[in-house]
PDB file of C-alpha atoms in Angstrom:
ATOM      1  CA  MET A  82      75.004  98.382 130.887  1.00 57.00           C
ATOM      2  CA  THR A  83      78.292  99.994 131.889  1.00 63.00           C
ATOM      3  CA  GLN A  84      78.846 103.256 130.068  1.00 89.00           C
ATOM      4  CA  PHE A  85      82.386 104.793 129.794  1.00 96.00           C
ATOM      5  CA  ASN A  86      83.222 108.371 128.981  1.00 96.00           C
ATOM      6  CA  PRO A  87      86.301 109.783 127.378  1.00 97.00           C
ATOM      7  CA  GLY A  88      89.207 109.920 129.929  1.00 97.00           C
ATOM      8  CA  ASP A  89      88.114 106.774 131.790  1.00 97.00           C
ATOM      9  CA  ARG A  90      90.797 104.331 132.572  1.00 98.00           C
ATOM     10  CA  VAL A  91      89.792 100.692 131.609  1.00 98.00           C
ATOM     11  CA  ARG A  92      90.937  97.248 131.658  1.00 98.00           C
ATOM     12  CA  VAL A  93      90.229  94.900 128.808  1.00 98.00           C
ATOM     13  CA  ARG A  94      88.749  91.433 130.128  1.00 97.00           C
ATOM     14  CA  GLU A  95      91.302  88.890 130.232  1.00 97.00           C
ATOM     15  CA  ASP A  96      89.078  86.080 128.913  1.00 96.00           C
ATOM     16  CA  PHE A  97      89.392  83.564 126.159  1.00 96.00           C
ATOM     17  CA  PRO A  98      85.955  82.388 125.149  1.00 95.00           C
ATOM     18  CA  PRO A  99      85.465  80.453 121.922  1.00 94.00           C
ATOM     19  CA  GLY A 100      83.896  81.762 118.867  1.00 94.00           C
ATOM     20  CA  HIS A 101      84.372  84.987 116.689  1.00 93.00           C
ATOM     21  CA  ILE A 102      85.899  87.579 119.120  1.00 95.00           C
ATOM     22  CA  ARG A 103      86.977  91.030 117.873  1.00 96.00           C
ATOM     23  CA  THR A 104      89.084  91.862 120.873  1.00 97.00           C
ATOM     24  CA  PRO A 105      92.716  90.765 119.853  1.00 97.00           C
ATOM     25  CA  VAL A 106      94.459  88.605 122.342  1.00 97.00           C
ATOM     26  CA  TYR A 107      97.316  91.204 122.685  1.00 97.00           C
ATOM     27  CA  VAL A 108      95.084  93.811 124.342  1.00 98.00           C
ATOM     28  CA  ARG A 109      93.242  91.340 126.681  1.00 98.00           C
ATOM     29  CA  GLY A 110      94.150  92.102 130.304  1.00 98.00           C
ATOM     30  CA  LYS A 111      95.760  95.449 129.271  1.00 98.00           C
ATOM     31  CA  THR A 112      94.953  98.793 130.768  1.00 98.00           C
ATOM     32  CA  GLY A 113      94.122 101.890 128.464  1.00 98.00           C
ATOM     33  CA  VAL A 114      92.176 105.029 128.293  1.00 98.00           C
ATOM     34  CA  VAL A 115      88.756 105.598 126.597  1.00 98.00           C
ATOM     35  CA  LYS A 116      89.225 108.358 123.911  1.00 97.00           C
ATOM     36  CA  ARG A 117      85.765 108.375 122.358  1.00 95.00           C
ATOM     37  CA  LYS A 118      82.412 106.641 121.985  1.00 96.00           C
ATOM     38  CA  PHE A 119      81.571 105.720 118.445  1.00 95.00           C
ATOM     39  CA  GLY A 120      78.104 104.653 119.175  1.00 94.00           C
ATOM     40  CA  VAL A 121      76.070 101.472 119.464  1.00 95.00           C
ATOM     41  CA  PHE A 122      76.467  98.403 116.970  1.00 95.00           C
ATOM     42  CA  PRO A 123      75.003  94.981 116.746  1.00 95.00           C
ATOM     43  CA  ASN A 124      77.355  92.608 118.738  1.00 96.00           C
ATOM     44  CA  PRO A 125      79.659  90.819 116.206  1.00 95.00           C
ATOM     45  CA  GLU A 126      79.958  87.826 118.293  1.00 96.00           C
ATOM     46  CA  LEU A 127      76.321  87.045 117.786  1.00 96.00           C
ATOM     47  CA  LEU A 128      76.211  88.103 114.135  1.00 95.00           C
ATOM     48  CA  ALA A 129      78.927  85.550 113.429  1.00 94.00           C
ATOM     49  CA  ILE A 130      76.681  82.719 114.560  1.00 94.00           C
ATOM     50  CA  GLY A 131      73.731  83.794 112.499  1.00 94.00           C
ATOM     51  CA  ARG A 132      71.884  85.814 115.259  1.00 95.00           C
ATOM     52  CA  ASP A 133      70.656  89.407 115.019  1.00 96.00           C
ATOM     53  CA  GLY A 134      73.525  90.806 117.120  1.00 95.00           C
ATOM     54  CA  MET A 135      70.980  92.167 119.777  1.00 96.00           C
ATOM     55  CA  PRO A 136      71.418  93.514 122.310  1.00 95.00           C
ATOM     56  CA  ALA A 137      73.562  96.181 120.574  1.00 95.00           C
ATOM     57  CA  LYS A 138      76.926  97.125 122.221  1.00 96.00           C
ATOM     58  CA  ALA A 139      78.497 100.452 122.523  1.00 96.00           C
ATOM     59  CA  LEU A 140      81.742 100.661 120.732  1.00 97.00           C
ATOM     60  CA  TYR A 141      84.876 102.755 122.220  1.00 98.00           C
ATOM     61  CA  GLU A 142      88.064 103.825 120.869  1.00 98.00           C
ATOM     62  CA  VAL A 143      90.562 102.800 123.569  1.00 98.00           C
ATOM     63  CA  ARG A 144      94.211 104.098 123.654  1.00 98.00           C
ATOM     64  CA  PHE A 145      97.121 102.051 125.055  1.00 98.00           C
ATOM     65  CA  ARG A 146     100.731 103.008 125.690  1.00 98.00           C
ATOM     66  CA  GLN A 147     102.740 100.854 123.468  1.00 98.00           C
ATOM     67  CA  LYS A 148     104.989 100.024 126.349  1.00 97.00           C
ATOM     68  CA  ASP A 149     101.978  98.771 128.238  1.00 97.00           C
ATOM     69  CA  LEU A 150     101.277  96.486 125.540  1.00 98.00           C
ATOM     70  CA  TRP A 151     104.833  95.256 124.771  1.00 97.00           C
ATOM     71  CA  PRO A 152     107.224  95.684 127.791  1.00 93.00           C
ATOM     72  CA  ASP A 153     110.232  95.382 125.339  1.00 95.00           C
ATOM     73  CA  TYR A 154     108.609  97.998 122.837  1.00 96.00           C
ATOM     74  CA  SER A 155     111.540  99.562 121.138  1.00 90.00           C
ATOM     75  CA  GLY A 156     110.176 102.930 119.979  1.00 90.00           C
ATOM     76  CA  SER A 157     109.417 106.113 122.002  1.00 93.00           C
ATOM     77  CA  GLY A 158     107.684 105.818 125.281  1.00 94.00           C
ATOM     78  CA  ALA A 159     104.998 108.257 123.823  1.00 96.00           C
ATOM     79  CA  ASP A 160     103.915 105.890 121.075  1.00 98.00           C
ATOM     80  CA  THR A 161     100.346 104.563 121.369  1.00 98.00           C
ATOM     81  CA  LEU A 162      97.945 102.102 119.933  1.00 98.00           C
ATOM     82  CA  ASP A 163      94.210 102.962 119.360  1.00 98.00           C
ATOM     83  CA  ILE A 164      91.675 100.100 119.039  1.00 98.00           C
ATOM     84  CA  ASP A 165      87.958  99.712 118.844  1.00 98.00           C
ATOM     85  CA  ILE A 166      86.718  97.678 121.692  1.00 98.00           C
ATOM     86  CA  TYR A 167      82.935  96.837 122.578  1.00 97.00           C
ATOM     87  CA  GLU A 168      81.613  97.712 126.001  1.00 97.00           C
ATOM     88  CA  HIS A 169      81.332  94.113 127.274  1.00 96.00           C
ATOM     89  CA  TRP A 170      85.133  93.781 126.887  1.00 97.00           C
ATOM     90  CA  LEU A 171      85.887  96.820 129.173  1.00 97.00           C
ATOM     91  CA  ALA A 172      85.878  97.276 132.847  1.00 96.00           C
ATOM     92  CA  LYS A 173      86.340 100.585 134.645  1.00 94.00           C
ATOM     93  CA  LEU A 174      89.323 100.938 136.893  1.00 91.00           C
TER      94      LEU A 174
ATOM     95  CA  MET B 604      97.116  94.006  70.765  1.00 45.00           C
ATOM     96  CA  GLN B 605     100.137  95.360  72.298  1.00 49.00           C
ATOM     97  CA  GLU B 606     103.529  94.855  70.123  1.00 52.00           C
ATOM     98  CA  HIS B 607     105.657  92.294  71.624  1.00 53.00           C
ATOM     99  CA  THR B 608     109.000  94.066  72.003  1.00 55.00           C
ATOM    100  CA  HIS B 609     110.870  92.276  74.931  1.00 51.00           C
ATOM    101  CA  SER B 610     113.147  89.116  74.236  1.00 53.00           C
ATOM    102  CA  HIS B 611     111.704  85.990  75.621  1.00 51.00           C
ATOM    103  CA  ASP B 612     115.312  84.916  76.710  1.00 53.00           C
ATOM    104  CA  GLU B 613     115.249  87.886  79.290  1.00 53.00           C
ATOM    105  CA  MET B 614     111.528  87.499  80.595  1.00 55.00           C
ATOM    106  CA  PRO B 615     109.921  84.246  79.843  1.00 61.00           C
ATOM    107  CA  HIS B 616     106.201  84.002  79.859  1.00 68.00           C
ATOM    108  CA  ALA B 617     104.511  81.536  82.057  1.00 65.00           C
ATOM    109  CA  PRO B 618     102.999  78.900  79.786  1.00 66.00           C
ATOM    110  CA  PRO B 619      99.240  79.531  79.054  1.00 66.00           C
ATOM    111  CA  ALA B 620      97.046  77.860  81.623  1.00 63.00           C
ATOM    112  CA  GLN B 621      95.950  74.413  80.328  1.00 67.00           C
ATOM    113  CA  ASP B 622      93.576  74.006  83.205  1.00 66.00           C
ATOM    114  CA  GLU B 623      90.901  76.577  84.134  1.00 69.00           C
ATOM    115  CA  LYS B 624      89.017  74.426  86.653  1.00 73.00           C
ATOM    116  CA  ILE B 625      87.750  75.952  89.841  1.00 68.00           C
ATOM    117  CA  HIS B 626      89.726  74.288  92.614  1.00 75.00           C
ATOM    118  CA  SER B 627      88.877  76.015  95.966  1.00 87.00           C
ATOM    119  CA  TYR B 628      85.783  75.225  98.186  1.00 90.00           C
ATOM    120  CA  TYR B 629      84.940  79.001  98.381  1.00 90.00           C
ATOM    121  CA  GLN B 630      85.238  79.453  94.602  1.00 88.00           C
ATOM    122  CA  VAL B 631      82.810  76.695  93.948  1.00 90.00           C
ATOM    123  CA  LEU B 632      80.524  78.083  96.902  1.00 93.00           C
ATOM    124  CA  GLY B 633      80.651  81.671  95.312  1.00 91.00           C
ATOM    125  CA  LEU B 634      79.954  80.528  91.831  1.00 91.00           C
ATOM    126  CA  ALA B 635      76.938  78.254  92.988  1.00 94.00           C
ATOM    127  CA  LEU B 636      75.617  81.259  94.897  1.00 95.00           C
ATOM    128  CA  LYS B 637      75.945  83.488  91.798  1.00 95.00           C
ATOM    129  CA  GLU B 638      74.295  81.015  89.497  1.00 96.00           C
ATOM    130  CA  LEU B 639      71.417  80.376  91.909  1.00 97.00           C
ATOM    131  CA  LEU B 640      70.823  84.393  92.355  1.00 97.00           C
ATOM    132  CA  ILE B 641      70.689  84.659  88.530  1.00 97.00           C
ATOM    133  CA  GLU B 642      68.481  81.554  88.037  1.00 97.00           C
ATOM    134  CA  LYS B 643      66.013  82.849  90.618  1.00 97.00           C
ATOM    135  CA  LYS B 644      66.157  86.288  88.913  1.00 97.00           C
ATOM    136  CA  ILE B 645      67.264  88.094  92.031  1.00 97.00           C
ATOM    137  CA  ILE B 646      70.192  89.613  90.294  1.00 96.00           C
ATOM    138  CA  THR B 647      71.237  89.928  86.652  1.00 97.00           C
ATOM    139  CA  PRO B 648      74.797  89.199  85.144  1.00 96.00           C
ATOM    140  CA  ALA B 649      74.782  93.007  84.140  1.00 97.00           C
ATOM    141  CA  GLU B 650      74.332  94.080  87.748  1.00 96.00           C
ATOM    142  CA  ILE B 651      77.059  91.926  88.988  1.00 94.00           C
ATOM    143  CA  ARG B 652      79.338  93.310  86.193  1.00 96.00           C
ATOM    144  CA  GLN B 653      78.233  96.885  87.052  1.00 95.00           C
ATOM    145  CA  ALA B 654      79.093  96.294  90.714  1.00 91.00           C
ATOM    146  CA  ILE B 655      82.584  95.156  89.704  1.00 92.00           C
ATOM    147  CA  GLU B 656      82.990  98.048  87.588  1.00 94.00           C
ATOM    148  CA  PHE B 657      82.134 100.366  90.398  1.00 91.00           C
ATOM    149  CA  ARG B 658      84.518  98.508  92.814  1.00 89.00           C
ATOM    150  CA  ASP B 659      87.252  98.869  90.232  1.00 92.00           C
ATOM    151  CA  SER B 660      86.591 102.574  89.646  1.00 94.00           C
ATOM    152  CA  ILE B 661      87.691 103.379  93.169  1.00 96.00           C
ATOM    153  CA  THR B 662      91.398 103.673  93.494  1.00 97.00           C
ATOM    154  CA  PRO B 663      93.849 105.663  95.821  1.00 98.00           C
ATOM    155  CA  ALA B 664      93.278 108.584  93.458  1.00 97.00           C
ATOM    156  CA  THR B 665      89.838 108.906  95.060  1.00 97.00           C
ATOM    157  CA  GLY B 666      91.357 109.378  98.377  1.00 98.00           C
ATOM    158  CA  ALA B 667      94.002 111.684  97.136  1.00 98.00           C
ATOM    159  CA  LYS B 668      91.250 114.157  95.997  1.00 98.00           C
ATOM    160  CA  ILE B 669      89.695 113.988  99.335  1.00 98.00           C
ATOM    161  CA  VAL B 670      93.039 114.745 100.945  1.00 98.00           C
ATOM    162  CA  ALA B 671      93.877 117.538  98.483  1.00 98.00           C
ATOM    163  CA  ARG B 672      90.415 119.254  99.275  1.00 98.00           C
ATOM    164  CA  ALA B 673      91.181 118.996 102.930  1.00 98.00           C
ATOM    165  CA  TRP B 674      94.516 120.655 102.442  1.00 98.00           C
ATOM    166  CA  THR B 675      93.068 123.515 100.535  1.00 97.00           C
ATOM    167  CA  ASP B 676      89.613 123.976 102.232  1.00 98.00           C
ATOM    168  CA  HIS B 677      89.941 124.384 106.009  1.00 98.00           C
ATOM    169  CA  ALA B 678      86.141 124.086 106.557  1.00 98.00           C
ATOM    170  CA  TYR B 679      86.042 120.839 104.351  1.00 98.00           C
ATOM    171  CA  LYS B 680      88.847 119.458 106.533  1.00 98.00           C
ATOM    172  CA  GLN B 681      86.823 120.250 109.776  1.00 98.00           C
ATOM    173  CA  ARG B 682      83.902 118.430 108.368  1.00 98.00           C
ATOM    174  CA  LEU B 683      86.126 115.415 107.450  1.00 98.00           C
ATOM    175  CA  LEU B 684      87.757 115.013 110.766  1.00 98.00           C
ATOM    176  CA  ALA B 685      84.407 115.557 112.575  1.00 97.00           C
ATOM    177  CA  ASN B 686      82.543 113.054 110.436  1.00 97.00           C
ATOM    178  CA  GLY B 687      84.326 111.348 107.642  1.00 98.00           C
ATOM    179  CA  THR B 688      81.304 109.220 106.538  1.00 98.00           C
ATOM    180  CA  GLU B 689      79.183 112.389 105.962  1.00 98.00           C
ATOM    181  CA  ALA B 690      82.152 114.400 104.369  1.00 98.00           C
ATOM    182  CA  ILE B 691      83.030 111.905 101.670  1.00 98.00           C
ATOM    183  CA  LYS B 692      79.315 112.098 100.510  1.00 97.00           C
ATOM    184  CA  GLU B 693      80.223 115.433  99.067  1.00 97.00           C
ATOM    185  CA  PHE B 694      82.414 113.368  96.610  1.00 96.00           C
ATOM    186  CA  GLY B 695      79.568 111.085  95.758  1.00 94.00           C
ATOM    187  CA  LEU B 696      81.140 108.300  97.938  1.00 95.00           C
ATOM    188  CA  ASP B 697      79.272 106.078 100.372  1.00 94.00           C
ATOM    189  CA  MET B 698      80.682 103.967 103.306  1.00 95.00           C
ATOM    190  CA  GLY B 699      77.868 101.542 103.039  1.00 92.00           C
ATOM    191  CA  ALA B 700      77.608  99.479 106.427  1.00 90.00           C
ATOM    192  CA  THR B 701      80.925 100.971 107.850  1.00 94.00           C
ATOM    193  CA  GLU B 702      82.055 104.381 108.983  1.00 97.00           C
ATOM    194  CA  LEU B 703      84.976 106.517 107.995  1.00 98.00           C
ATOM    195  CA  VAL B 704      87.259 107.928 110.667  1.00 98.00           C
ATOM    196  CA  VAL B 705      89.895 110.413 109.383  1.00 98.00           C
ATOM    197  CA  VAL B 706      92.968 110.819 111.554  1.00 98.00           C
ATOM    198  CA  GLU B 707      95.213 113.797 110.908  1.00 98.00           C
ATOM    199  CA  ASN B 708      98.942 113.765 111.077  1.00 98.00           C
ATOM    200  CA  THR B 709     100.602 116.760 112.776  1.00 98.00           C
ATOM    201  CA  PRO B 710     104.065 117.621 113.660  1.00 98.00           C
ATOM    202  CA  ALA B 711     103.299 115.838 117.050  1.00 98.00           C
ATOM    203  CA  VAL B 712     101.474 112.808 115.782  1.00 98.00           C
ATOM    204  CA  HIS B 713     102.008 110.387 112.990  1.00 98.00           C
ATOM    205  CA  HIS B 714      99.160 107.742 112.343  1.00 98.00           C
ATOM    206  CA  VAL B 715      99.443 104.285 110.799  1.00 98.00           C
ATOM    207  CA  ILE B 716      96.498 101.923 110.017  1.00 98.00           C
ATOM    208  CA  VAL B 717      96.152  98.140 110.374  1.00 98.00           C
ATOM    209  CA  CYS B 718      93.582  95.402 110.796  1.00 97.00           C
ATOM    210  CA  THR B 719      95.310  92.646 112.815  1.00 97.00           C
ATOM    211  CA  LEU B 720      92.262  90.615 112.686  1.00 95.00           C
ATOM    212  CA  CYS B 721      91.579  90.441 109.001  1.00 91.00           C
ATOM    213  CA  SER B 722      92.028  93.042 106.310  1.00 90.00           C
ATOM    214  CA  CYS B 723      89.578  96.075 107.089  1.00 95.00           C
ATOM    215  CA  TYR B 724      90.616  98.818 104.840  1.00 97.00           C
ATOM    216  CA  PRO B 725      88.779 101.985 103.757  1.00 97.00           C
ATOM    217  CA  ARG B 726      87.808 100.348 100.388  1.00 96.00           C
ATOM    218  CA  ALA B 727      85.324 103.244  99.630  1.00 95.00           C
ATOM    219  CA  VAL B 728      88.033 105.743  99.379  1.00 97.00           C
ATOM    220  CA  LEU B 729      91.089 103.665  98.523  1.00 98.00           C
ATOM    221  CA  GLY B 730      89.854 100.685  96.587  1.00 96.00           C
ATOM    222  CA  LEU B 731      91.209  97.337  97.181  1.00 94.00           C
ATOM    223  CA  PRO B 732      94.014  97.013  99.771  1.00 96.00           C
ATOM    224  CA  PRO B 733      97.587  96.138  98.525  1.00 96.00           C
ATOM    225  CA  SER B 734      98.541  92.412  99.283  1.00 96.00           C
ATOM    226  CA  TRP B 735     101.040  93.288 102.009  1.00 97.00           C
ATOM    227  CA  TYR B 736      98.244  95.112 103.969  1.00 97.00           C
ATOM    228  CA  LYS B 737      96.655  91.624 104.185  1.00 96.00           C
ATOM    229  CA  SER B 738      99.726  89.776 104.976  1.00 96.00           C
ATOM    230  CA  ARG B 739     100.119  88.162 108.355  1.00 96.00           C
ATOM    231  CA  GLU B 740     103.606  89.737 108.669  1.00 97.00           C
ATOM    232  CA  TYR B 741     102.214  93.344 108.279  1.00 98.00           C
ATOM    233  CA  ARG B 742      99.337  92.726 110.463  1.00 97.00           C
ATOM    234  CA  ALA B 743     101.391  91.390 113.216  1.00 97.00           C
ATOM    235  CA  ARG B 744     104.431  93.664 113.058  1.00 97.00           C
ATOM    236  CA  ALA B 745     102.508  96.856 112.450  1.00 98.00           C
ATOM    237  CA  VAL B 746     101.234  96.752 115.964  1.00 98.00           C
ATOM    238  CA  ARG B 747     104.299  95.074 117.600  1.00 96.00           C
ATOM    239  CA  GLU B 748     107.224  97.061 116.075  1.00 97.00           C
ATOM    240  CA  PRO B 749     105.556  99.746 113.853  1.00 98.00           C
ATOM    241  CA  ARG B 750     108.645 101.909 113.719  1.00 98.00           C
ATOM    242  CA  ALA B 751     110.767  99.079 112.250  1.00 97.00           C
ATOM    243  CA  VAL B 752     108.039  98.367 109.628  1.00 98.00           C
ATOM    244  CA  LEU B 753     107.906 102.062 108.716  1.00 98.00           C
ATOM    245  CA  ARG B 754     111.817 102.100 108.273  1.00 97.00           C
ATOM    246  CA  GLU B 755     111.290  99.162 105.827  1.00 97.00           C
ATOM    247  CA  PHE B 756     109.023 101.490 103.748  1.00 97.00           C
ATOM    248  CA  GLY B 757     111.750 104.013 103.918  1.00 97.00           C
ATOM    249  CA  THR B 758     109.882 106.044 106.468  1.00 98.00           C
ATOM    250  CA  VAL B 759     111.608 107.470 109.471  1.00 97.00           C
ATOM    251  CA  ILE B 760     109.482 109.191 112.073  1.00 96.00           C
ATOM    252  CA  PRO B 761     111.504 111.081 114.540  1.00 96.00           C
ATOM    253  CA  GLU B 762     111.395 109.670 118.202  1.00 96.00           C
ATOM    254  CA  SER B 763     110.105 113.143 119.298  1.00 96.00           C
ATOM    255  CA  VAL B 764     106.921 112.309 117.104  1.00 98.00           C
ATOM    256  CA  GLU B 765     104.298 110.115 118.873  1.00 98.00           C
ATOM    257  CA  LEU B 766     103.535 107.109 116.471  1.00 98.00           C
ATOM    258  CA  ARG B 767      99.974 106.119 116.874  1.00 98.00           C
ATOM    259  CA  VAL B 768      98.766 102.767 115.297  1.00 98.00           C
ATOM    260  CA  HIS B 769      95.030 102.215 114.628  1.00 98.00           C
ATOM    261  CA  ASP B 770      93.991  98.679 114.948  1.00 98.00           C
ATOM    262  CA  SER B 771      90.638  98.543 112.979  1.00 97.00           C
ATOM    263  CA  THR B 772      88.828  95.735 114.705  1.00 96.00           C
ATOM    264  CA  ALA B 773      85.062  96.964 114.265  1.00 96.00           C
ATOM    265  CA  ASP B 774      83.161  98.818 111.953  1.00 93.00           C
ATOM    266  CA  MET B 775      85.350 101.934 111.735  1.00 96.00           C
ATOM    267  CA  ARG B 776      87.430 102.339 108.661  1.00 97.00           C
ATOM    268  CA  TYR B 777      90.538 104.629 109.083  1.00 98.00           C
ATOM    269  CA  LEU B 778      92.064 107.032 106.572  1.00 98.00           C
ATOM    270  CA  VAL B 779      95.171 108.968 107.466  1.00 98.00           C
ATOM    271  CA  LEU B 780      95.144 112.554 106.305  1.00 98.00           C
ATOM    272  CA  PRO B 781      98.905 113.302 105.807  1.00 98.00           C
ATOM    273  CA  MET B 782     100.568 116.493 106.564  1.00 98.00           C
ATOM    274  CA  ARG B 783     100.698 118.875 103.333  1.00 98.00           C
ATOM    275  CA  PRO B 784     104.282 118.850 102.231  1.00 97.00           C
ATOM    276  CA  GLU B 785     106.222 122.213 102.583  1.00 95.00           C
ATOM    277  CA  GLY B 786     106.672 124.491  99.581  1.00 95.00           C
ATOM    278  CA  THR B 787     103.317 123.556  98.085  1.00 96.00           C
ATOM    279  CA  GLY B 788     101.613 127.014  98.813  1.00 94.00           C
ATOM    280  CA  LYS B 789     101.119 127.739  95.071  1.00 95.00           C
ATOM    281  CA  LEU B 790      99.936 124.329  93.915  1.00 97.00           C
ATOM    282  CA  THR B 791      96.303 123.829  92.860  1.00 97.00           C
ATOM    283  CA  GLU B 792      94.092 121.244  94.464  1.00 97.00           C
ATOM    284  CA  GLN B 793      94.691 118.935  91.429  1.00 97.00           C
ATOM    285  CA  GLN B 794      98.297 119.254  91.646  1.00 98.00           C
ATOM    286  CA  LEU B 795      98.355 118.537  95.339  1.00 98.00           C
ATOM    287  CA  ALA B 796      96.190 115.518  94.785  1.00 98.00           C
ATOM    288  CA  ALA B 797      99.078 114.043  92.562  1.00 98.00           C
ATOM    289  CA  LEU B 798     101.419 114.169  95.644  1.00 98.00           C
ATOM    290  CA  VAL B 799      99.131 112.026  97.681  1.00 98.00           C
ATOM    291  CA  THR B 800     100.132 108.367  97.516  1.00 98.00           C
ATOM    292  CA  ARG B 801      98.138 105.307  98.629  1.00 98.00           C
ATOM    293  CA  ASP B 802     100.767 104.473 101.268  1.00 98.00           C
ATOM    294  CA  SER B 803     100.725 108.050 102.755  1.00 98.00           C
ATOM    295  CA  MET B 804      96.947 107.428 103.406  1.00 98.00           C
ATOM    296  CA  ILE B 805      97.633 104.027 105.169  1.00 98.00           C
ATOM    297  CA  GLY B 806     100.421 105.964 107.081  1.00 98.00           C
ATOM    298  CA  VAL B 807     103.379 103.937 106.162  1.00 98.00           C
ATOM    299  CA  SER B 808     104.861 106.629 104.094  1.00 98.00           C
ATOM    300  CA  LEU B 809     104.709 110.427 103.523  1.00 98.00           C
ATOM    301  CA  PRO B 810     103.197 112.212 100.449  1.00 98.00           C
ATOM    302  CA  LYS B 811     105.559 113.029  97.527  1.00 97.00           C
ATOM    303  CA  SER B 812     107.297 116.336  97.852  1.00 93.00           C
ATOM    304  CA  ALA B 813     106.590 119.119  95.560  1.00 81.00           C
TER     305      ALA B 813
END
């Protein structure tokens, strides 16, 4: 399993599988920075179909610049968005 | 019974419901499940009522006490920011299957909470979310144009302050620790708690001023 550390630049998988996915479409394919690791949790994509959620997945807080998410973002260039993403949705840059 | 003082011409009541039938699929499903659990003696009606009473007893005043404690007790604030789940146990509160992450507003960063996927909310410390928090409009716009959303709440965050949105997509529940208003140095913890509003702990507004 890929492990990430705070400060790592990561890209969210640009993928559109069916089912219960807790990675919103607006961050897929976008680049951000890992801020912290929250621990390891049962995989919600498997829990949603009645499985036990194993193997568990590491959950990371990933920070994006708003201007990287929305090219026409109207606020300050320093504005950010933090979101919780499971490891299998992240790739190290 | 409360006295009926207002005029019906000004404020008409809706007619009493003639039909109290259960309509939606999920209402039927919920009731069927409840009846089965009771019939099989897995839970009692009293336990269900007690669970509802406990849920109703948690209001934004609960979160306000936590914020006021953090404003007056530096060591508590450090514990709260380091591990919110553990720190709220000091108030007899339990996050259950989720974890609490407390994010602190500072002169440099202002935090706002949203759940774009559903309506994740720190219910253990704020109670039930307001209906606007669950609306598609808030959920979509809070990440897309948060400054415009905040302005509609009457909240203007200077461009020099970083606005940081938290989208709660997993098991973490977020609570904003607002900045203590100026001129409140002499207030007691209880007086401070009265300044802390629900919306200031979601981050769409600021606490009341003293």
